[in-house]
Amino acid sequence: MSWTTLRLRTVTPTFNSDGDPELAEIRVSSIRGEMHTWLRAMAGILAGDDPTLLRAMENRVLGSTKRASPIRLRVPKQPDSVRARFPDFLQGRDQGRWIAYLLGPGLTNWSRDDSAMELNRAFVPAGQEFELKVRLDGTDHDAHKCALAALWLSLTYGGIGARTRRGFGAVRIVDVEGPLPEQGWPKSSLTTPTLEHYEKTSYLWPGSGPAADAMPSLMAIAKEAAKDLSKDKVGLHAWKGAPPYPVLSREHTIAGVTGGAPFSRWESVLTQAGKELRYFRASEDTPGVQYKPEIKTREWLEVVHDEGRNDLALGGMGLPIVFKKDIEVHADSGVGQEAEKLRRASPLRFKPVGEGDRWKLFSYSFLTEFLPQDASVHLWEGKGSSKKQGRRLTVTTEDSHTQVRDWVEGMAEAEDAAFVRD
């Protein structure tokens, strides 16, 4: 089979490497990792809470240790990598501050000498074009269609590399070049949709594009896998509660774009997103504190310092929460010295979408179970590695879902600022 060329363009800075902070690149392993995530989200529509069936479907489409993947990917030439302490997107008081807030302390730090936020890793700049070569091997055309749908979903809604949940690593498919296979290729275009697509999206479901094209093939794969596993017939799974993993669903996802007029640049989108997110999390005005803006979280003021309170709804936006060096909140498993800290990624994901001078922020979430079984949440206090598990706190799945609904709906309804308080 011949190779087909997808021409891709970075939309926002992409932080992807083999661990070397001085060099950024587009790693095929990162692309494939996202494809696995989005394939499972598709397959979950049919596999539901059956992990054996889910794994069998995933292995057929993207391969396993026993089965080669029917889709091959390679990046023949890497886009430019930039290592700059003070890149253009961190320039300007507001822009630098709020984009750095989204990047987080792992990628940025405050330079006292320069009185500015400093970037500490290389990146692929926005606007870089590169080729992704795709080859479909073998004759399993159902698997081909599902693999390409997973690739399309991963770049339409996800990204490549670090901090994709906060808008970085966004990449568009801008063109398809070369011969197309006669079978196994979707009827719909693989190019990333326009802003209008996102404006019409209120939940994540394979209702259009290559994802919709792949659904008959996905059903065929599910039926064959179920037969091989001696399982009952498969169909659309009816979830009795929140799914334990991300699944495309009309009921268990939520999505939306910012209201009001479009922004003219992606930098403006993320600047506003960072500021809105800070105010969303810190809902209490606290005049007189030693920093700007003068705001704190309700949980810090009313829960951490009150032994009689344990309702930590903010934890539903992701754990751990580091309030101070010696005060943190963690999800964990076990008690006392046997306790193991667990990380819960933020359920809220967003990215700038658009082209030219018309941009909006697209936010979405998979409304899954927030904590795994037998996990709990505790306050941890102490210095450094000597922190000890303390008071138990309450963070529920409903807290998590309420938080993301408030964000998505609030941002969509606002004509101007949604949560920022002047």
CSV table of N, CA and C in Angstrom, one decimal, residues 39-105:
chain,number,residue,atom,x,y,z
A,39,LEU,N,-10.4,6.2,20.4
A,39,LEU,CA,-11.0,5.0,19.9
A,39,LEU,C,-11.8,4.3,21.0
A,40,ARG,N,-11.2,4.3,22.2
A,40,ARG,CA,-12.0,3.8,23.4
A,40,ARG,C,-13.3,4.6,23.6
A,41,ALA,N,-13.2,5.9,23.4
A,41,ALA,CA,-14.4,6.7,23.6
A,41,ALA,C,-15.5,6.3,22.6
A,42,MET,N,-15.1,5.9,21.3
A,42,MET,CA,-16.0,5.5,20.3
A,42,MET,C,-16.5,4.1,20.7
A,43,ALA,N,-15.6,3.2,21.0
A,43,ALA,CA,-15.9,1.8,21.2
A,43,ALA,C,-16.8,1.6,22.5
A,44,GLY,N,-16.7,2.5,23.4
A,44,GLY,CA,-17.5,2.5,24.6
A,44,GLY,C,-18.9,2.6,24.4
A,45,ILE,N,-19.3,3.2,23.2
A,45,ILE,CA,-20.7,3.3,22.9
A,45,ILE,C,-21.3,1.9,22.8
A,46,LEU,N,-20.5,0.9,22.4
A,46,LEU,CA,-21.0,-0.4,22.2
A,46,LEU,C,-20.5,-1.4,23.2
A,47,ALA,N,-19.3,-1.2,23.7
A,47,ALA,CA,-18.7,-2.1,24.7
A,47,ALA,C,-19.2,-1.9,26.1
A,48,GLY,N,-19.6,-0.6,26.3
A,48,GLY,CA,-20.1,-0.3,27.7
A,48,GLY,C,-19.1,-0.6,28.8
A,49,ASP,N,-19.6,-1.3,29.8
A,49,ASP,CA,-18.8,-1.6,31.0
A,49,ASP,C,-18.1,-3.0,30.9
A,50,ASP,N,-18.0,-3.5,29.7
A,50,ASP,CA,-17.3,-4.8,29.5
A,50,ASP,C,-15.9,-4.5,29.0
A,51,PRO,N,-14.9,-4.6,29.9
A,51,PRO,CA,-13.5,-4.3,29.6
A,51,PRO,C,-12.9,-5.3,28.6
A,52,THR,N,-13.3,-6.5,28.6
A,52,THR,CA,-12.8,-7.5,27.7
A,52,THR,C,-13.2,-7.2,26.3
A,53,LEU,N,-14.4,-6.9,26.1
A,53,LEU,CA,-14.9,-6.5,24.8
A,53,LEU,C,-14.2,-5.2,24.3
A,54,LEU,N,-14.1,-4.3,25.2
A,54,LEU,CA,-13.5,-3.0,24.8
A,54,LEU,C,-12.0,-3.2,24.4
A,55,ARG,N,-11.3,-4.0,25.1
A,55,ARG,CA,-9.9,-4.3,24.8
A,55,ARG,C,-9.8,-5.1,23.4
A,56,ALA,N,-10.7,-6.0,23.2
A,56,ALA,CA,-10.7,-6.7,21.9
A,56,ALA,C,-10.9,-5.8,20.7
A,57,MET,N,-11.8,-4.9,20.9
A,57,MET,CA,-12.1,-3.9,19.8
A,57,MET,C,-10.9,-3.0,19.6
A,58,GLU,N,-10.3,-2.5,20.7
A,58,GLU,CA,-9.1,-1.7,20.6
A,58,GLU,C,-7.9,-2.4,19.9
A,59,ASN,N,-7.7,-3.6,20.3
A,59,ASN,CA,-6.6,-4.4,19.8
A,59,ASN,C,-6.7,-4.6,18.3
A,60,ARG,N,-8.0,-4.8,17.8
A,60,ARG,CA,-8.1,-5.1,16.4
A,60,ARG,C,-7.9,-3.8,15.6
A,61,VAL,N,-8.3,-2.7,16.1
A,61,VAL,CA,-8.2,-1.4,15.3
A,61,VAL,C,-6.8,-0.8,15.4
A,62,LEU,N,-6.2,-0.8,16.6
A,62,LEU,CA,-4.9,-0.2,16.7
A,62,LEU,C,-3.7,-1.1,17.1
A,63,GLY,N,-4.0,-2.4,17.1
A,63,GLY,CA,-2.9,-3.4,17.4
A,63,GLY,C,-2.7,-3.6,18.8
A,64,SER,N,-1.8,-4.6,19.1
A,64,SER,CA,-1.4,-5.0,20.4
A,64,SER,C,-0.1,-5.7,20.3
A,65,THR,N,0.4,-6.2,21.4
A,65,THR,CA,1.7,-6.9,21.4
A,65,THR,C,1.6,-8.2,20.6
A,66,LYS,N,0.4,-8.7,20.3
A,66,LYS,CA,0.3,-9.9,19.5
A,66,LYS,C,-0.2,-9.6,18.1
A,67,ARG,N,-0.6,-8.4,17.8
A,67,ARG,CA,-1.2,-8.1,16.5
A,67,ARG,C,-0.7,-6.7,16.0
A,68,ALA,N,-0.2,-6.7,14.9
A,68,ALA,CA,0.3,-5.4,14.3
A,68,ALA,C,-0.8,-4.5,14.0
A,69,SER,N,-0.6,-3.2,14.2
A,69,SER,CA,-1.6,-2.2,13.9
A,69,SER,C,-1.8,-2.1,12.4
A,70,PRO,N,-3.1,-2.1,11.9
A,70,PRO,CA,-3.3,-1.9,10.5
A,70,PRO,C,-3.1,-0.5,9.9
A,71,ILE,N,-2.8,0.4,10.8
A,71,ILE,CA,-2.5,1.8,10.3
A,71,ILE,C,-1.1,2.1,10.7
A,72,ARG,N,-0.3,2.6,9.8
A,72,ARG,CA,1.1,3.1,10.0
A,72,ARG,C,1.1,4.6,9.9
A,73,LEU,N,1.9,5.2,10.8
A,73,LEU,CA,2.1,6.6,10.8
A,73,LEU,C,3.5,7.0,10.9
A,74,ARG,N,3.9,8.1,10.2
A,74,ARG,CA,5.3,8.6,10.4
A,74,ARG,C,5.3,10.1,10.0
A,75,VAL,N,6.2,10.8,10.7
A,75,VAL,CA,6.5,12.2,10.4
A,75,VAL,C,7.8,12.3,9.7
A,76,PRO,N,7.9,12.5,8.4
A,76,PRO,CA,9.2,12.4,7.7
A,76,PRO,C,10.1,13.5,8.0
A,77,LYS,N,9.6,14.7,8.3
A,77,LYS,CA,10.4,15.9,8.6
A,77,LYS,C,9.8,16.7,9.8
A,78,GLN,N,10.5,16.9,10.8
A,78,GLN,CA,10.0,17.6,12.0
A,78,GLN,C,9.8,19.1,11.7
A,79,PRO,N,8.8,19.7,12.3
A,79,PRO,CA,8.7,21.2,12.2
A,79,PRO,C,9.7,21.8,13.1
A,80,ASP,N,9.8,23.1,12.9
A,80,ASP,CA,10.8,23.9,13.7
A,80,ASP,C,10.5,23.7,15.2
A,81,SER,N,11.6,23.7,16.0
A,81,SER,CA,11.6,23.7,17.4
A,81,SER,C,12.2,25.0,17.9
A,82,VAL,N,11.5,25.6,18.9
A,82,VAL,CA,12.0,26.9,19.4
A,82,VAL,C,12.3,26.7,20.9
A,83,ARG,N,13.4,27.2,21.4
A,83,ARG,CA,13.7,27.3,22.8
A,83,ARG,C,13.9,28.8,23.2
A,84,ALA,N,12.9,29.4,23.8
A,84,ALA,CA,12.9,30.8,24.1
A,84,ALA,C,12.4,31.0,25.5
A,85,ARG,N,13.1,31.7,26.3
A,85,ARG,CA,12.7,31.9,27.7
A,85,ARG,C,11.5,32.8,27.8
A,86,PHE,N,11.4,33.8,26.9
A,86,PHE,CA,10.3,34.7,26.9
A,86,PHE,C,9.7,34.8,25.5
A,87,PRO,N,8.9,33.8,25.1
A,87,PRO,CA,8.4,33.8,23.7
A,87,PRO,C,7.3,34.8,23.6
A,88,ASP,N,6.9,35.1,22.4
A,88,ASP,CA,5.9,36.2,22.1
A,88,ASP,C,4.6,36.0,22.8
A,89,PHE,N,4.2,34.7,22.9
A,89,PHE,CA,2.9,34.5,23.5
A,89,PHE,C,2.9,34.7,25.0
A,90,LEU,N,4.0,34.9,25.7
A,90,LEU,CA,4.1,35.2,27.1
A,90,LEU,C,4.4,36.7,27.3
A,91,GLN,N,4.4,37.5,26.2
A,91,GLN,CA,4.6,38.9,26.3
A,91,GLN,C,3.3,39.7,26.7
A,92,GLY,N,3.5,40.8,27.3
A,92,GLY,CA,2.4,41.6,27.7
A,92,GLY,C,1.9,41.2,29.1
A,93,ARG,N,1.5,42.1,29.9
A,93,ARG,CA,1.2,41.9,31.3
A,93,ARG,C,0.0,40.8,31.4
A,94,ASP,N,-1.1,41.1,30.8
A,94,ASP,CA,-2.2,40.2,30.9
A,94,ASP,C,-2.0,38.9,30.2
A,95,GLN,N,-1.6,39.0,28.9
A,95,GLN,CA,-1.4,37.8,28.1
A,95,GLN,C,-0.4,36.9,28.7
A,96,GLY,N,0.8,37.4,29.1
A,96,GLY,CA,1.8,36.6,29.7
A,96,GLY,C,1.3,35.9,31.0
A,97,ARG,N,0.6,36.7,31.8
A,97,ARG,CA,0.2,36.2,33.1
A,97,ARG,C,-0.8,35.0,33.0
A,98,TRP,N,-1.8,35.2,32.1
A,98,TRP,CA,-2.9,34.2,32.1
A,98,TRP,C,-2.6,33.1,31.2
A,99,ILE,N,-1.8,33.2,30.2
A,99,ILE,CA,-1.3,32.1,29.4
A,99,ILE,C,-0.4,31.2,30.2
A,100,ALA,N,0.5,31.9,31.0
A,100,ALA,CA,1.4,31.1,31.9
A,100,ALA,C,0.5,30.4,33.0
A,101,TYR,N,-0.6,31.0,33.4
A,101,TYR,CA,-1.4,30.3,34.4
A,101,TYR,C,-2.0,29.0,33.8
A,102,LEU,N,-2.3,29.0,32.5
A,102,LEU,CA,-2.8,27.8,31.9
A,102,LEU,C,-1.7,26.8,31.7
A,103,LEU,N,-0.5,27.3,31.4
A,103,LEU,CA,0.7,26.4,31.2
A,103,LEU,C,1.1,25.7,32.5
A,104,GLY,N,0.9,26.4,33.6
A,104,GLY,CA,1.2,25.8,34.9
A,104,GLY,C,2.7,25.9,35.3
A,105,PRO,N,2.9,25.6,36.6
A,105,PRO,CA,4.3,25.7,37.1
A,105,PRO,C,5.3,24.6,36.5
